[in-house]
Amino acid sequence: MSIGEFVHDETPSSEIDRLEALYRPLADAVRDLVDATIRTTVDDATIRRTQADVEALVARLRARQLDGPAGVRFNSEARAWNWGNAVVGQRNALAPPLHLVRDPGGLLHADVVLGAAYEGPPGLVHGGVAALLLDHLMGETASAGHSRVTLTGTLTMRYRRGTPLGPLRLEGRIDREDGRKVYVVATLADAEGVTVEADGVFIVPRWA
Ligand SMILES: CCCCC/C=C\C/C=C\C/C=C\C/C=C\CCCC(=O)SCCNC(=O)CCNC(=O)[C@H](O)C(C)(C)COP(=O)(O)OP(=O)(O)OC[C@H]1O[C@@H](n2cnc3c(N)ncnc32)[C@H](O)[C@@H]1OP(=O)(O)O
């Protein structure tokens, strides 16, 4: 099969910390720009002027850039960084981003606030976004603290009721394992309780 490489990169963790602290506020500002673009009600001239400003900023950043996506890199200290990841990427304004917390006992959880950029039905989280976030949390759950690589094999969602935009919690845990197959269960919940239940088979690929 073909997959981009996990690249061994000897950048020290302290330098990764410094770079993340540099880029995170930029990604936050771009995320805010996305939200503002959806919700603004300013006049036409202001929209056109803002578009020109944003185009100038894009040109400034593109003065020097990677040829392709950011990929996943890791160093000998077992520090991994995947800055472009659609769910947790520290430099990706499309990612909420999810901050995953590993609890004693094997549960993995994340608290997140989803705004206007993640809307599907009016006022509700897009079903595909719910699946995106759950998929990632479940993949990380199956990978057991990056001790192994797993890929999503099959993912099943049960949407029990609409998930309102706003503060949400995701939780995942390993249900059982069978050879290279890791069965994971997870939930997405608002303050009133579970809105989406997911179960999936995550597979340690033959090549890993
Ligand atoms: C190397 C250095 C590593 C360093 C790592 C460091 C840091 C890592 C840091 C971060 C990681 C970053 C992100 C990861 C976290 C989350 C990402 C979210 C998850 C995703 O977003 S991931 C993308 C979507 N995902 C795909 O893109 C998969 C495409 N697909 C394939 O890559 C293959 O298809 C694969 C691998 C699935 C199987 O390939 P294979 O050759 O290994 O499997 P094989 O045929 O040997 O089957 C073995 C047993 O699994 C059963 N089985 C097979 N396929 C199944 C399926 N689909 N569903 C249910 N069961 C299935 C068989 O029935 C058999 O079962 P049995 O043994 O009982 O017969």
mmCIF file of C-alpha atoms and ligand atoms in Angstrom:
data_model
loop_
_atom_site.group_PDB
_atom_site.id
_atom_site.type_symbol
_atom_site.label_atom_id
_atom_site.label_comp_id
_atom_site.label_asym_id
_atom_site.label_seq_id
_atom_site.Cartn_x
_atom_site.Cartn_y
_atom_site.Cartn_z
ATOM 1 C CA MET A 1 0.000 0.000 0.000
ATOM 2 C CA SER A 2 1.090 3.575 -0.359
ATOM 3 C CA ILE A 3 1.161 6.035 2.508
ATOM 4 C CA GLY A 4 3.280 9.135 3.087
ATOM 5 C CA GLU A 5 6.239 8.448 5.318
ATOM 6 C CA PHE A 6 6.581 8.830 9.049
ATOM 7 C CA VAL A 7 9.810 10.820 8.993
ATOM 8 C CA HIS A 8 12.464 10.447 11.670
ATOM 9 C CA ASP A 9 13.603 14.029 12.346
ATOM 10 C CA GLU A 10 16.166 14.899 15.021
ATOM 11 C CA THR A 11 14.815 18.368 15.790
ATOM 12 C CA PRO A 12 14.963 18.600 19.616
ATOM 13 C CA SER A 13 11.628 18.668 21.465
ATOM 14 C CA SER A 14 12.487 22.121 22.900
ATOM 15 C CA GLU A 15 12.689 23.512 19.349
ATOM 16 C CA ILE A 16 9.371 21.837 18.454
ATOM 17 C CA ASP A 17 7.836 23.500 21.531
ATOM 18 C CA ARG A 18 9.234 26.873 20.415
ATOM 19 C CA LEU A 19 7.900 26.484 16.871
ATOM 20 C CA GLU A 20 4.475 25.376 18.092
ATOM 21 C CA ALA A 21 4.310 28.429 20.376
ATOM 22 C CA LEU A 22 5.184 30.576 17.331
ATOM 23 C CA TYR A 23 2.663 29.037 14.928
ATOM 24 C CA ARG A 24 -0.284 28.302 17.242
ATOM 25 C CA PRO A 25 -1.343 31.980 17.584
ATOM 26 C CA LEU A 26 -1.149 32.348 13.761
ATOM 27 C CA ALA A 27 -3.432 29.323 13.279
ATOM 28 C CA ASP A 28 -5.753 30.721 15.987
ATOM 29 C CA ALA A 29 -5.919 34.061 14.149
ATOM 30 C CA VAL A 30 -6.692 32.313 10.822
ATOM 31 C CA ARG A 31 -9.375 30.222 12.543
ATOM 32 C CA ASP A 32 -10.869 33.464 13.841
ATOM 33 C CA LEU A 33 -10.723 34.832 10.271
ATOM 34 C CA VAL A 34 -12.724 31.813 9.061
ATOM 35 C CA ASP A 35 -15.381 32.434 11.722
ATOM 36 C CA ALA A 36 -15.446 36.166 10.976
ATOM 37 C CA THR A 37 -15.803 35.470 7.216
ATOM 38 C CA ILE A 38 -18.911 33.417 7.936
ATOM 39 C CA ARG A 39 -20.493 35.826 10.402
ATOM 40 C CA THR A 40 -19.538 39.327 9.240
ATOM 41 C CA THR A 41 -22.238 41.754 8.086
ATOM 42 C CA VAL A 42 -19.943 44.660 7.043
ATOM 43 C CA ASP A 43 -20.480 46.551 3.769
ATOM 44 C CA ASP A 44 -19.405 45.386 0.274
ATOM 45 C CA ALA A 45 -16.361 47.706 0.033
ATOM 46 C CA THR A 46 -15.003 46.385 3.343
ATOM 47 C CA ILE A 47 -15.394 42.801 2.112
ATOM 48 C CA ARG A 48 -13.433 43.571 -1.080
ATOM 49 C CA ARG A 49 -10.689 45.405 0.842
ATOM 50 C CA THR A 50 -10.413 42.514 3.298
ATOM 51 C CA GLN A 51 -10.128 40.017 0.429
ATOM 52 C CA ALA A 52 -7.168 41.999 -1.006
ATOM 53 C CA ASP A 53 -5.522 42.119 2.438
ATOM 54 C CA VAL A 54 -5.906 38.366 2.894
ATOM 55 C CA GLU A 55 -4.500 37.690 -0.584
ATOM 56 C CA ALA A 56 -1.441 39.790 0.323
ATOM 57 C CA LEU A 57 -0.942 37.780 3.529
ATOM 58 C CA VAL A 58 -1.152 34.505 1.592
ATOM 59 C CA ALA A 59 1.503 35.749 -0.842
ATOM 60 C CA ARG A 60 3.757 36.709 2.095
ATOM 61 C CA LEU A 61 3.538 33.201 3.620
ATOM 62 C CA ARG A 62 4.044 31.466 0.273
ATOM 63 C CA ALA A 63 7.396 33.259 -0.245
ATOM 64 C CA ARG A 64 8.915 30.084 1.226
ATOM 65 C CA GLN A 65 6.953 26.864 1.722
ATOM 66 C CA LEU A 66 7.024 23.056 1.614
ATOM 67 C CA ASP A 67 6.431 21.302 -1.710
ATOM 68 C CA GLY A 68 3.606 19.182 -0.285
ATOM 69 C CA PRO A 69 1.774 18.381 2.961
ATOM 70 C CA ALA A 70 3.427 18.622 6.388
ATOM 71 C CA GLY A 71 3.436 14.839 7.078
ATOM 72 C CA VAL A 72 4.109 13.196 10.429
ATOM 73 C CA ARG A 73 7.583 13.542 11.977
ATOM 74 C CA PHE A 74 9.014 12.133 15.179
ATOM 75 C CA ASN A 75 12.326 12.355 17.072
ATOM 76 C CA SER A 76 14.270 9.958 19.313
ATOM 77 C CA GLU A 77 12.556 11.424 22.383
ATOM 78 C CA ALA A 78 9.324 9.886 20.974
ATOM 79 C CA ARG A 79 7.979 13.370 20.376
ATOM 80 C CA ALA A 80 5.727 13.311 17.264
ATOM 81 C CA TRP A 81 4.379 16.326 15.386
ATOM 82 C CA ASN A 82 1.791 16.348 12.627
ATOM 83 C CA TRP A 83 1.199 20.054 12.085
ATOM 84 C CA GLY A 84 -1.163 19.696 9.140
ATOM 85 C CA ASN A 85 -3.428 17.038 10.681
ATOM 86 C CA ALA A 86 -7.103 17.813 9.974
ATOM 87 C CA VAL A 87 -8.099 17.285 13.619
ATOM 88 C CA VAL A 88 -5.097 18.040 15.848
ATOM 89 C CA GLY A 89 -2.703 19.929 13.527
ATOM 90 C CA GLN A 90 -1.146 22.818 15.456
ATOM 91 C CA ARG A 91 -0.687 24.790 12.228
ATOM 92 C CA ASN A 92 -4.020 23.830 10.677
ATOM 93 C CA ALA A 93 -6.753 26.444 11.027
ATOM 94 C CA LEU A 94 -9.294 23.891 9.720
ATOM 95 C CA ALA A 95 -8.612 21.717 12.781
ATOM 96 C CA PRO A 96 -10.589 22.811 15.883
ATOM 97 C CA PRO A 97 -7.853 21.715 17.070
ATOM 98 C CA LEU A 98 -8.621 18.810 19.371
ATOM 99 C CA HIS A 99 -6.464 18.549 22.501
ATOM 100 C CA LEU A 100 -6.365 14.878 23.525
ATOM 101 C CA VAL A 101 -6.020 13.916 27.183
ATOM 102 C CA ARG A 102 -5.067 10.382 28.234
ATOM 103 C CA ASP A 103 -6.733 9.403 31.512
ATOM 104 C CA PRO A 104 -5.425 6.736 33.860
ATOM 105 C CA GLY A 105 -7.380 3.589 33.024
ATOM 106 C CA GLY A 106 -6.997 3.936 29.255
ATOM 107 C CA LEU A 107 -9.791 6.404 28.465
ATOM 108 C CA LEU A 108 -8.866 9.135 25.986
ATOM 109 C CA HIS A 109 -10.935 12.311 26.021
ATOM 110 C CA ALA A 110 -11.049 15.777 24.481
ATOM 111 C CA ASP A 111 -13.061 18.884 25.313
ATOM 112 C CA VAL A 112 -13.725 21.119 22.350
ATOM 113 C CA VAL A 113 -15.893 24.104 21.405
ATOM 114 C CA LEU A 114 -17.253 23.945 17.837
ATOM 115 C CA GLY A 115 -18.395 27.198 16.221
ATOM 116 C CA ALA A 116 -20.021 28.361 13.000
ATOM 117 C CA ALA A 117 -17.379 26.732 10.747
ATOM 118 C CA TYR A 118 -18.521 23.230 11.756
ATOM 119 C CA GLU A 119 -22.250 23.644 11.099
ATOM 120 C CA GLY A 120 -24.374 21.148 9.188
ATOM 121 C CA PRO A 121 -28.101 21.324 9.972
ATOM 122 C CA PRO A 122 -28.903 24.813 11.351
ATOM 123 C CA GLY A 123 -27.239 25.252 14.748
ATOM 124 C CA LEU A 124 -25.993 21.663 14.741
ATOM 125 C CA VAL A 125 -22.618 20.039 14.128
ATOM 126 C CA HIS A 126 -22.188 18.559 10.625
ATOM 127 C CA GLY A 127 -22.421 14.764 10.827
ATOM 128 C CA GLY A 128 -19.207 14.392 8.865
ATOM 129 C CA VAL A 129 -17.393 16.667 11.296
ATOM 130 C CA ALA A 130 -18.619 14.526 14.202
ATOM 131 C CA ALA A 131 -17.281 11.460 12.355
ATOM 132 C CA LEU A 132 -13.982 13.251 11.601
ATOM 133 C CA LEU A 133 -13.326 14.127 15.224
ATOM 134 C CA LEU A 134 -14.421 10.721 16.522
ATOM 135 C CA ASP A 135 -12.309 8.927 13.888
ATOM 136 C CA HIS A 136 -9.194 10.735 15.007
ATOM 137 C CA LEU A 137 -9.799 10.284 18.725
ATOM 138 C CA MET A 138 -10.495 6.580 18.127
ATOM 139 C CA GLY A 139 -7.381 6.174 15.972
ATOM 140 C CA GLU A 140 -5.274 7.721 18.722
ATOM 141 C CA THR A 141 -7.021 5.469 21.269
ATOM 142 C CA ALA A 142 -6.181 2.375 19.206
ATOM 143 C CA SER A 143 -2.585 3.566 18.748
ATOM 144 C CA ALA A 144 -2.158 3.449 22.550
ATOM 145 C CA GLY A 145 0.020 6.502 23.050
ATOM 146 C CA HIS A 146 1.792 6.254 19.667
ATOM 147 C CA SER A 147 3.220 2.854 20.637
ATOM 148 C CA ARG A 148 1.883 1.454 17.330
ATOM 149 C CA VAL A 149 0.433 2.710 14.052
ATOM 150 C CA THR A 150 -3.240 1.943 13.386
ATOM 151 C CA LEU A 151 -5.460 2.933 10.469
ATOM 152 C CA THR A 152 -9.242 3.102 10.409
ATOM 153 C CA GLY A 153 -10.664 -0.083 8.864
ATOM 154 C CA THR A 154 -14.392 0.276 9.507
ATOM 155 C CA LEU A 155 -16.179 3.048 11.377
ATOM 156 C CA THR A 156 -19.863 3.020 12.397
ATOM 157 C CA MET A 157 -21.752 6.053 13.711
ATOM 158 C CA ARG A 158 -25.101 6.153 15.446
ATOM 159 C CA TYR A 159 -26.449 9.721 15.539
ATOM 160 C CA ARG A 160 -28.863 9.624 18.494
ATOM 161 C CA ARG A 161 -29.847 13.283 18.393
ATOM 162 C CA GLY A 162 -28.530 16.493 16.889
ATOM 163 C CA THR A 163 -25.253 17.762 18.344
ATOM 164 C CA PRO A 164 -25.538 21.491 19.113
ATOM 165 C CA LEU A 165 -22.628 23.776 18.196
ATOM 166 C CA GLY A 166 -20.804 24.850 21.371
ATOM 167 C CA PRO A 167 -18.917 22.989 24.110
ATOM 168 C CA LEU A 168 -18.634 19.221 23.556
ATOM 169 C CA ARG A 169 -16.741 16.239 24.942
ATOM 170 C CA LEU A 170 -15.373 13.199 23.113
ATOM 171 C CA GLU A 171 -14.372 9.985 24.892
ATOM 172 C CA GLY A 172 -12.879 6.798 23.496
ATOM 173 C CA ARG A 173 -11.569 3.503 24.820
ATOM 174 C CA ILE A 174 -10.372 0.160 23.512
ATOM 175 C CA ASP A 175 -13.147 -2.405 23.777
ATOM 176 C CA ARG A 176 -11.087 -5.450 22.756
ATOM 177 C CA GLU A 177 -8.234 -6.608 20.530
ATOM 178 C CA ASP A 178 -7.947 -9.539 18.154
ATOM 179 C CA GLY A 179 -4.514 -9.894 16.550
ATOM 180 C CA ARG A 180 -3.887 -6.727 14.479
ATOM 181 C CA LYS A 181 -7.510 -5.593 14.904
ATOM 182 C CA VAL A 182 -8.256 -3.092 17.667
ATOM 183 C CA TYR A 183 -11.957 -2.521 18.443
ATOM 184 C CA VAL A 184 -12.630 0.968 19.778
ATOM 185 C CA VAL A 185 -15.825 2.540 21.152
ATOM 186 C CA ALA A 186 -16.376 6.282 21.538
ATOM 187 C CA THR A 187 -18.976 8.940 22.224
ATOM 188 C CA LEU A 188 -19.576 12.589 21.437
ATOM 189 C CA ALA A 189 -21.623 14.410 24.092
ATOM 190 C CA ASP A 190 -23.002 17.830 24.999
ATOM 191 C CA ALA A 191 -23.986 18.941 28.522
ATOM 192 C CA GLU A 192 -27.238 16.948 28.243
ATOM 193 C CA GLY A 193 -25.486 13.667 27.405
ATOM 194 C CA VAL A 194 -24.413 11.516 24.471
ATOM 195 C CA THR A 195 -25.370 12.689 20.971
ATOM 196 C CA VAL A 196 -23.279 10.289 18.824
ATOM 197 C CA GLU A 197 -22.025 6.765 19.539
ATOM 198 C CA ALA A 198 -19.265 5.256 17.418
ATOM 199 C CA ASP A 199 -17.585 1.920 17.155
ATOM 200 C CA GLY A 200 -14.764 1.012 14.851
ATOM 201 C CA VAL A 201 -12.112 -1.485 13.876
ATOM 202 C CA PHE A 202 -8.627 0.023 13.740
ATOM 203 C CA ILE A 203 -5.971 -2.099 12.112
ATOM 204 C CA VAL A 204 -2.234 -2.316 12.675
ATOM 205 C CA PRO A 205 -1.311 -2.529 8.978
ATOM 206 C CA ARG A 206 0.613 -5.505 7.657
ATOM 207 C CA TRP A 207 3.558 -3.195 6.755
ATOM 208 C CA ALA A 208 3.910 -1.606 10.224
HETATM 209 C C1 LIG B 1 6.900 3.640 11.653
HETATM 210 C C2 LIG B 1 7.235 4.705 12.731
HETATM 211 C C3 LIG B 1 6.017 5.141 13.499
HETATM 212 C C4 LIG B 1 6.258 6.323 14.376
HETATM 213 C C5 LIG B 1 4.903 6.799 14.843
HETATM 214 C C6 LIG B 1 5.061 8.034 15.553
HETATM 215 C C7 LIG B 1 4.048 8.839 15.765
HETATM 216 C C8 LIG B 1 2.648 8.655 15.239
HETATM 217 C C9 LIG B 1 1.986 9.934 15.527
HETATM 218 C C10 LIG B 1 0.811 10.264 15.098
HETATM 219 C C11 LIG B 1 -0.086 9.411 14.284
HETATM 220 C C12 LIG B 1 -0.943 10.347 13.586
HETATM 221 C C13 LIG B 1 -2.177 10.127 13.333
HETATM 222 C C14 LIG B 1 -2.857 8.821 13.582
HETATM 223 C C15 LIG B 1 -4.097 9.004 14.367
HETATM 224 C C16 LIG B 1 -5.299 9.047 13.888
HETATM 225 C C17 LIG B 1 -5.636 9.041 12.447
HETATM 226 C C18 LIG B 1 -7.106 8.764 12.317
HETATM 227 C C19 LIG B 1 -7.312 7.481 11.661
HETATM 228 C C20 LIG B 1 -7.407 7.620 10.166
HETATM 229 O O1 LIG B 1 -8.046 8.465 9.639
HETATM 230 S S1 LIG B 1 -6.595 6.460 9.188
HETATM 231 C C21 LIG B 1 -7.037 6.907 7.503
HETATM 232 C C22 LIG B 1 -8.232 6.149 6.983
HETATM 233 N N1 LIG B 1 -7.928 4.743 6.829
HETATM 234 C C23 LIG B 1 -7.247 4.266 5.785
HETATM 235 O O2 LIG B 1 -6.827 4.982 4.904
HETATM 236 C C24 LIG B 1 -7.022 2.751 5.750
HETATM 237 C C25 LIG B 1 -6.926 2.243 4.319
HETATM 238 N N2 LIG B 1 -6.825 0.787 4.340
HETATM 239 C C26 LIG B 1 -5.641 0.174 4.561
HETATM 240 O O3 LIG B 1 -4.601 0.772 4.668
HETATM 241 C C27 LIG B 1 -5.694 -1.319 4.713
HETATM 242 O O4 LIG B 1 -6.783 -1.850 4.043
HETATM 243 C C28 LIG B 1 -5.748 -1.751 6.214
HETATM 244 C C29 LIG B 1 -4.455 -1.268 6.921
HETATM 245 C C30 LIG B 1 -6.986 -1.204 6.920
HETATM 246 C C31 LIG B 1 -5.754 -3.291 6.271
HETATM 247 O O5 LIG B 1 -4.695 -3.765 5.463
HETATM 248 P P1 LIG B 1 -3.808 -5.031 5.906
HETATM 249 O O6 LIG B 1 -3.135 -5.525 4.684
HETATM 250 O O7 LIG B 1 -2.936 -4.691 7.063
HETATM 251 O O8 LIG B 1 -4.971 -5.995 6.429
HETATM 252 P P2 LIG B 1 -5.167 -7.557 6.182
HETATM 253 O O9 LIG B 1 -5.804 -7.823 4.883
HETATM 254 O O10 LIG B 1 -3.868 -8.255 6.496
HETATM 255 O O11 LIG B 1 -6.265 -7.894 7.317
HETATM 256 C C32 LIG B 1 -5.928 -7.982 8.694
HETATM 257 C C33 LIG B 1 -7.222 -8.248 9.456
HETATM 258 O O12 LIG B 1 -8.016 -7.049 9.431
HETATM 259 C C34 LIG B 1 -9.289 -7.290 8.756
HETATM 260 N N3 LIG B 1 -9.591 -6.126 7.937
HETATM 261 C C35 LIG B 1 -8.889 -5.675 6.865
HETATM 262 N N4 LIG B 1 -9.412 -4.545 6.403
HETATM 263 C C36 LIG B 1 -10.472 -4.274 7.188
HETATM 264 C C37 LIG B 1 -11.411 -3.220 7.198
HETATM 265 N N5 LIG B 1 -11.330 -2.202 6.323
HETATM 266 N N6 LIG B 1 -12.361 -3.221 8.149
HETATM 267 C C38 LIG B 1 -12.432 -4.209 9.048
HETATM 268 N N7 LIG B 1 -11.556 -5.237 9.099
HETATM 269 C C39 LIG B 1 -10.601 -5.272 8.160
HETATM 270 C C40 LIG B 1 -9.071 -8.530 7.947
HETATM 271 O O13 LIG B 1 -10.288 -9.212 7.748
HETATM 272 C C41 LIG B 1 -8.099 -9.310 8.808
HETATM 273 O O14 LIG B 1 -8.815 -9.918 9.860
HETATM 274 P P3 LIG B 1 -8.530 -11.479 10.222
HETATM 275 O O15 LIG B 1 -7.092 -11.514 10.646
HETATM 276 O O16 LIG B 1 -9.475 -11.742 11.362
HETATM 277 O O17 LIG B 1 -8.806 -12.230 8.986
#
